[in-house]
PDB file of C-alpha atoms in Angstrom:
ATOM      1  CA  MET E   7      11.810 -28.265  22.028  1.00  0.00           C
ATOM      2  CA  THR E   8       8.102 -27.572  22.623  1.00  0.00           C
ATOM      3  CA  LYS E   9       8.777 -24.033  23.838  1.00  0.00           C
ATOM      4  CA  GLY E  10      11.118 -23.386  20.923  1.00  0.00           C
ATOM      5  CA  LEU E  11       8.529 -24.527  18.386  1.00  0.00           C
ATOM      6  CA  HIS E  12       5.883 -22.428  20.141  1.00  0.00           C
ATOM      7  CA  LEU E  13       8.128 -19.372  19.917  1.00  0.00           C
ATOM      8  CA  LEU E  14       8.879 -19.950  16.235  1.00  0.00           C
ATOM      9  CA  LEU E  15       5.193 -20.467  15.503  1.00  0.00           C
ATOM     10  CA  LEU E  16       4.293 -17.297  17.411  1.00  0.00           C
ATOM     11  CA  LEU E  17       6.848 -15.237  15.483  1.00  0.00           C
ATOM     12  CA  ALA E  18       5.800 -16.725  12.146  1.00  0.00           C
ATOM     13  CA  VAL E  19       2.083 -16.112  12.697  1.00  0.00           C
ATOM     14  CA  LEU E  20       2.691 -12.575  13.967  1.00  0.00           C
ATOM     15  CA  HIS E  21       4.854 -11.837  10.941  1.00  0.00           C
ATOM     16  CA  GLN E  22       2.203 -13.145   8.566  1.00  0.00           C
ATOM     17  CA  LEU E  23      -0.540 -11.115  10.229  1.00  0.00           C
ATOM     18  CA  ILE E  24       1.474  -7.907  10.260  1.00  0.00           C
ATOM     19  CA  ILE E  25       2.995  -8.176   6.774  1.00  0.00           C
ATOM     20  CA  SER E  26      -0.383  -8.984   5.206  1.00  0.00           C
ATOM     21  CA  ASN E  27      -1.431  -5.395   5.979  1.00  0.00           C
ATOM     22  CA  PHE E  28       1.297  -4.042   3.687  1.00  0.00           C
ATOM     23  CA  MET E  29       1.269  -6.451   0.786  1.00  0.00           C
ATOM     24  CA  THR E  30      -0.479  -5.972  -2.523  1.00  0.00           C
ATOM     25  CA  HIS E  31      -1.399  -8.771  -4.853  1.00  0.00           C
ATOM     26  CA  PRO E  32       0.534  -8.405  -8.106  1.00  0.00           C
ATOM     27  CA  ASP E  33      -1.371  -7.591 -11.263  1.00  0.00           C
ATOM     28  CA  SER E  34      -0.730  -9.771 -14.276  1.00  0.00           C
ATOM     29  CA  GLY E  35       2.640  -8.985 -15.774  1.00  0.00           C
ATOM     30  CA  LYS E  36       3.763  -6.808 -12.851  1.00  0.00           C
ATOM     31  CA  PRO E  37       6.249  -7.887 -10.197  1.00  0.00           C
ATOM     32  CA  GLU E  38       5.229  -8.586  -6.613  1.00  0.00           C
ATOM     33  CA  ASN E  39       6.012  -6.052  -3.921  1.00  0.00           C
ATOM     34  CA  LEU E  40       8.498  -6.923  -1.172  1.00  0.00           C
ATOM     35  CA  ALA E  41       5.775  -7.483   1.444  1.00  0.00           C
ATOM     36  CA  PHE E  42       4.050 -10.023  -0.807  1.00  0.00           C
ATOM     37  CA  GLU E  43       7.296 -11.897  -1.403  1.00  0.00           C
ATOM     38  CA  LEU E  44       8.097 -11.903   2.328  1.00  0.00           C
ATOM     39  CA  HIS E  45       4.610 -13.244   3.019  1.00  0.00           C
ATOM     40  CA  GLU E  46       5.192 -16.087   0.566  1.00  0.00           C
ATOM     41  CA  TYR E  47       8.639 -17.090   1.828  1.00  0.00           C
ATOM     42  CA  VAL E  48       7.881 -16.745   5.523  1.00  0.00           C
ATOM     43  CA  GLY E  49       4.617 -18.592   4.857  1.00  0.00           C
ATOM     44  CA  LEU E  50       6.514 -21.564   3.464  1.00  0.00           C
ATOM     45  CA  ALA E  51       8.833 -21.506   6.476  1.00  0.00           C
ATOM     46  CA  SER E  52       5.789 -21.228   8.755  1.00  0.00           C
ATOM     47  CA  PHE E  53       4.263 -24.325   7.224  1.00  0.00           C
ATOM     48  CA  ALA E  54       7.528 -26.173   7.826  1.00  0.00           C
ATOM     49  CA  ILE E  55       7.374 -25.066  11.477  1.00  0.00           C
ATOM     50  CA  VAL E  56       3.777 -26.301  11.749  1.00  0.00           C
ATOM     51  CA  LEU E  57       4.793 -29.661  10.275  1.00  0.00           C
ATOM     52  CA  ALA E  58       7.696 -29.866  12.730  1.00  0.00           C
ATOM     53  CA  TYR E  59       5.267 -29.107  15.562  1.00  0.00           C
ATOM     54  CA  TRP E  60       2.944 -31.924  14.423  1.00  0.00           C
ATOM     55  CA  ILE E  61       5.865 -34.357  14.184  1.00  0.00           C
ATOM     56  CA  TRP E  62       7.121 -33.329  17.612  1.00  0.00           C
ATOM     57  CA  SER E  63       3.609 -33.691  19.085  1.00  0.00           C
ATOM     58  CA  ALA E  64       3.321 -37.197  17.645  1.00  0.00           C
ATOM     59  CA  ALA E  65       6.821 -38.179  18.802  1.00  0.00           C
ATOM     60  CA  ARG E  66       6.444 -37.201  22.452  1.00  0.00           C
ATOM     61  CA  ARG E  67       4.258 -39.487  24.467  1.00  0.00           C
ATOM     62  CA  ARG E  68       3.634 -37.286  27.466  1.00  0.00           C
ATOM     63  CA  ASP E  69       1.853 -33.988  28.036  1.00  0.00           C
ATOM     64  CA  VAL E  70      -1.200 -33.384  25.846  1.00  0.00           C
ATOM     65  CA  GLY E  71      -2.564 -36.062  23.542  1.00  0.00           C
ATOM     66  CA  PHE E  72      -4.436 -35.623  20.281  1.00  0.00           C
ATOM     67  CA  GLY E  73      -7.688 -36.652  21.971  1.00  0.00           C
ATOM     68  CA  GLU E  74      -7.350 -33.682  24.300  1.00  0.00           C
ATOM     69  CA  LEU E  75      -6.424 -31.257  21.524  1.00  0.00           C
ATOM     70  CA  PHE E  76      -9.392 -32.413  19.435  1.00  0.00           C
ATOM     71  CA  PRO E  77     -12.075 -33.579  21.894  1.00  0.00           C
ATOM     72  CA  TRP E  78     -14.950 -32.874  19.493  1.00  0.00           C
ATOM     73  CA  PHE E  79     -15.517 -36.526  18.593  1.00  0.00           C
ATOM     74  CA  SER E  80     -16.086 -37.790  22.120  1.00  0.00           C
ATOM     75  CA  PRO E  81     -19.259 -36.797  23.991  1.00  0.00           C
ATOM     76  CA  ALA E  82     -17.515 -37.286  27.352  1.00  0.00           C
ATOM     77  CA  ALA E  83     -14.595 -35.078  26.305  1.00  0.00           C
ATOM     78  CA  VAL E  84     -16.956 -32.385  24.989  1.00  0.00           C
ATOM     79  CA  ARG E  85     -18.775 -32.408  28.345  1.00  0.00           C
ATOM     80  CA  ALA E  86     -15.434 -32.012  30.136  1.00  0.00           C
ATOM     81  CA  VAL E  87     -14.544 -29.041  27.902  1.00  0.00           C
ATOM     82  CA  TRP E  88     -17.970 -27.497  28.522  1.00  0.00           C
ATOM     83  CA  ARG E  89     -17.687 -27.931  32.314  1.00  0.00           C
ATOM     84  CA  ASP E  90     -14.223 -26.412  32.282  1.00  0.00           C
ATOM     85  CA  PHE E  91     -15.487 -23.511  30.157  1.00  0.00           C
ATOM     86  CA  LEU E  92     -18.207 -22.836  32.738  1.00  0.00           C
ATOM     87  CA  ASP E  93     -15.546 -22.972  35.478  1.00  0.00           C
ATOM     88  CA  HIS E  94     -13.557 -20.354  33.552  1.00  0.00           C
ATOM     89  CA  ILE E  95     -16.632 -18.115  33.214  1.00  0.00           C
ATOM     90  CA  GLY E  96     -17.334 -18.455  36.943  1.00  0.00           C
ATOM     91  CA  ALA E  97     -13.756 -17.481  37.808  1.00  0.00           C
ATOM     92  CA  TRP E  98     -13.833 -14.501  35.426  1.00  0.00           C
ATOM     93  CA  ARG E  99     -17.100 -13.293  36.977  1.00  0.00           C
ATOM     94  CA  ARG E 100     -15.325 -13.187  40.328  1.00  0.00           C
ATOM     95  CA  PHE E 101     -12.452 -11.257  38.656  1.00  0.00           C
ATOM     96  CA  ARG E 102     -10.121 -14.201  39.146  1.00  0.00           C
ATOM     97  CA  MET E 103      -8.097 -16.331  36.785  1.00  0.00           C
ATOM     98  CA  PRO E 104      -8.969 -20.034  36.649  1.00  0.00           C
ATOM     99  CA  ASP E 105      -6.606 -22.435  38.373  1.00  0.00           C
ATOM    100  CA  VAL E 106      -3.512 -23.270  36.379  1.00  0.00           C
ATOM    101  CA  GLY E 107      -3.067 -26.866  35.345  1.00  0.00           C
ATOM    102  CA  HIS E 108      -4.151 -29.461  32.869  1.00  0.00           C
ATOM    103  CA  ARG E 109      -7.504 -27.908  31.834  1.00  0.00           C
ATOM    104  CA  PRO E 110      -9.699 -29.267  28.989  1.00  0.00           C
ATOM    105  CA  PHE E 111     -11.003 -25.895  27.740  1.00  0.00           C
ATOM    106  CA  PRO E 112      -7.667 -24.173  26.999  1.00  0.00           C
ATOM    107  CA  ILE E 113      -6.256 -27.393  25.542  1.00  0.00           C
ATOM    108  CA  ALA E 114      -9.231 -27.674  23.159  1.00  0.00           C
ATOM    109  CA  ILE E 115      -8.815 -24.017  22.134  1.00  0.00           C
ATOM    110  CA  HIS E 116      -5.120 -24.707  21.555  1.00  0.00           C
ATOM    111  CA  GLY E 117      -6.143 -27.581  19.254  1.00  0.00           C
ATOM    112  CA  LEU E 118      -8.465 -25.291  17.296  1.00  0.00           C
ATOM    113  CA  GLY E 119      -5.638 -22.793  16.853  1.00  0.00           C
ATOM    114  CA  LEU E 120      -3.246 -25.505  15.713  1.00  0.00           C
ATOM    115  CA  ALA E 121      -5.820 -26.785  13.221  1.00  0.00           C
ATOM    116  CA  ALA E 122      -6.438 -23.258  11.886  1.00  0.00           C
ATOM    117  CA  VAL E 123      -2.711 -22.542  11.452  1.00  0.00           C
ATOM    118  CA  THR E 124      -2.244 -25.907   9.745  1.00  0.00           C
ATOM    119  CA  VAL E 125      -5.078 -25.283   7.271  1.00  0.00           C
ATOM    120  CA  MET E 126      -3.892 -21.741   6.526  1.00  0.00           C
ATOM    121  CA  GLY E 127      -0.323 -22.940   6.030  1.00  0.00           C
ATOM    122  CA  ALA E 128      -1.381 -25.836   3.813  1.00  0.00           C
ATOM    123  CA  THR E 129      -3.657 -23.733   1.613  1.00  0.00           C
ATOM    124  CA  GLY E 130      -1.032 -20.990   1.311  1.00  0.00           C
ATOM    125  CA  THR E 131       1.632 -23.546   0.428  1.00  0.00           C
ATOM    126  CA  LEU E 132      -0.610 -25.129  -2.191  1.00  0.00           C
ATOM    127  CA  ARG E 133      -1.397 -21.695  -3.603  1.00  0.00           C
ATOM    128  CA  VAL E 134       2.298 -20.797  -3.891  1.00  0.00           C
ATOM    129  CA  GLU E 135       3.064 -24.179  -5.444  1.00  0.00           C
ATOM    130  CA  THR E 136       0.299 -23.939  -8.071  1.00  0.00           C
ATOM    131  CA  GLN E 137       1.275 -20.367  -8.961  1.00  0.00           C
ATOM    132  CA  SER E 138       4.864 -21.361  -9.583  1.00  0.00           C
ATOM    133  CA  LYS E 139       3.806 -24.048 -12.087  1.00  0.00           C
ATOM    134  CA  TYR E 140       1.924 -21.647 -14.344  1.00  0.00           C
TER     135      TYR E 140
END
């Protein structure tokens, strides 16, 4: 389920990034172009995928917890992320990849990405909803 949601989220975000290069915002009284409409509809579906991901993350009790995804409120967790970041830099300087495993730095970056996608999806959904009312 986690891999499936990741794949759907990847495809949705890629679609939104690519299609945004071809869309034009409609002028008042003129219809939207196809790219703009696709961006709106796929955006709504993307937000549903993000919500499903949040629900799935809350439902499963193993793997990565919210405290690891968002360590920014715990000084000890921030230190762990910082130490892991320095480990990554050291490995990259030696032209190596850091060891694979449960690492605080990539998990925290994953949390930032999830937060960014959630905010973008929520604001886009609110924008579509308020436009349809007027």
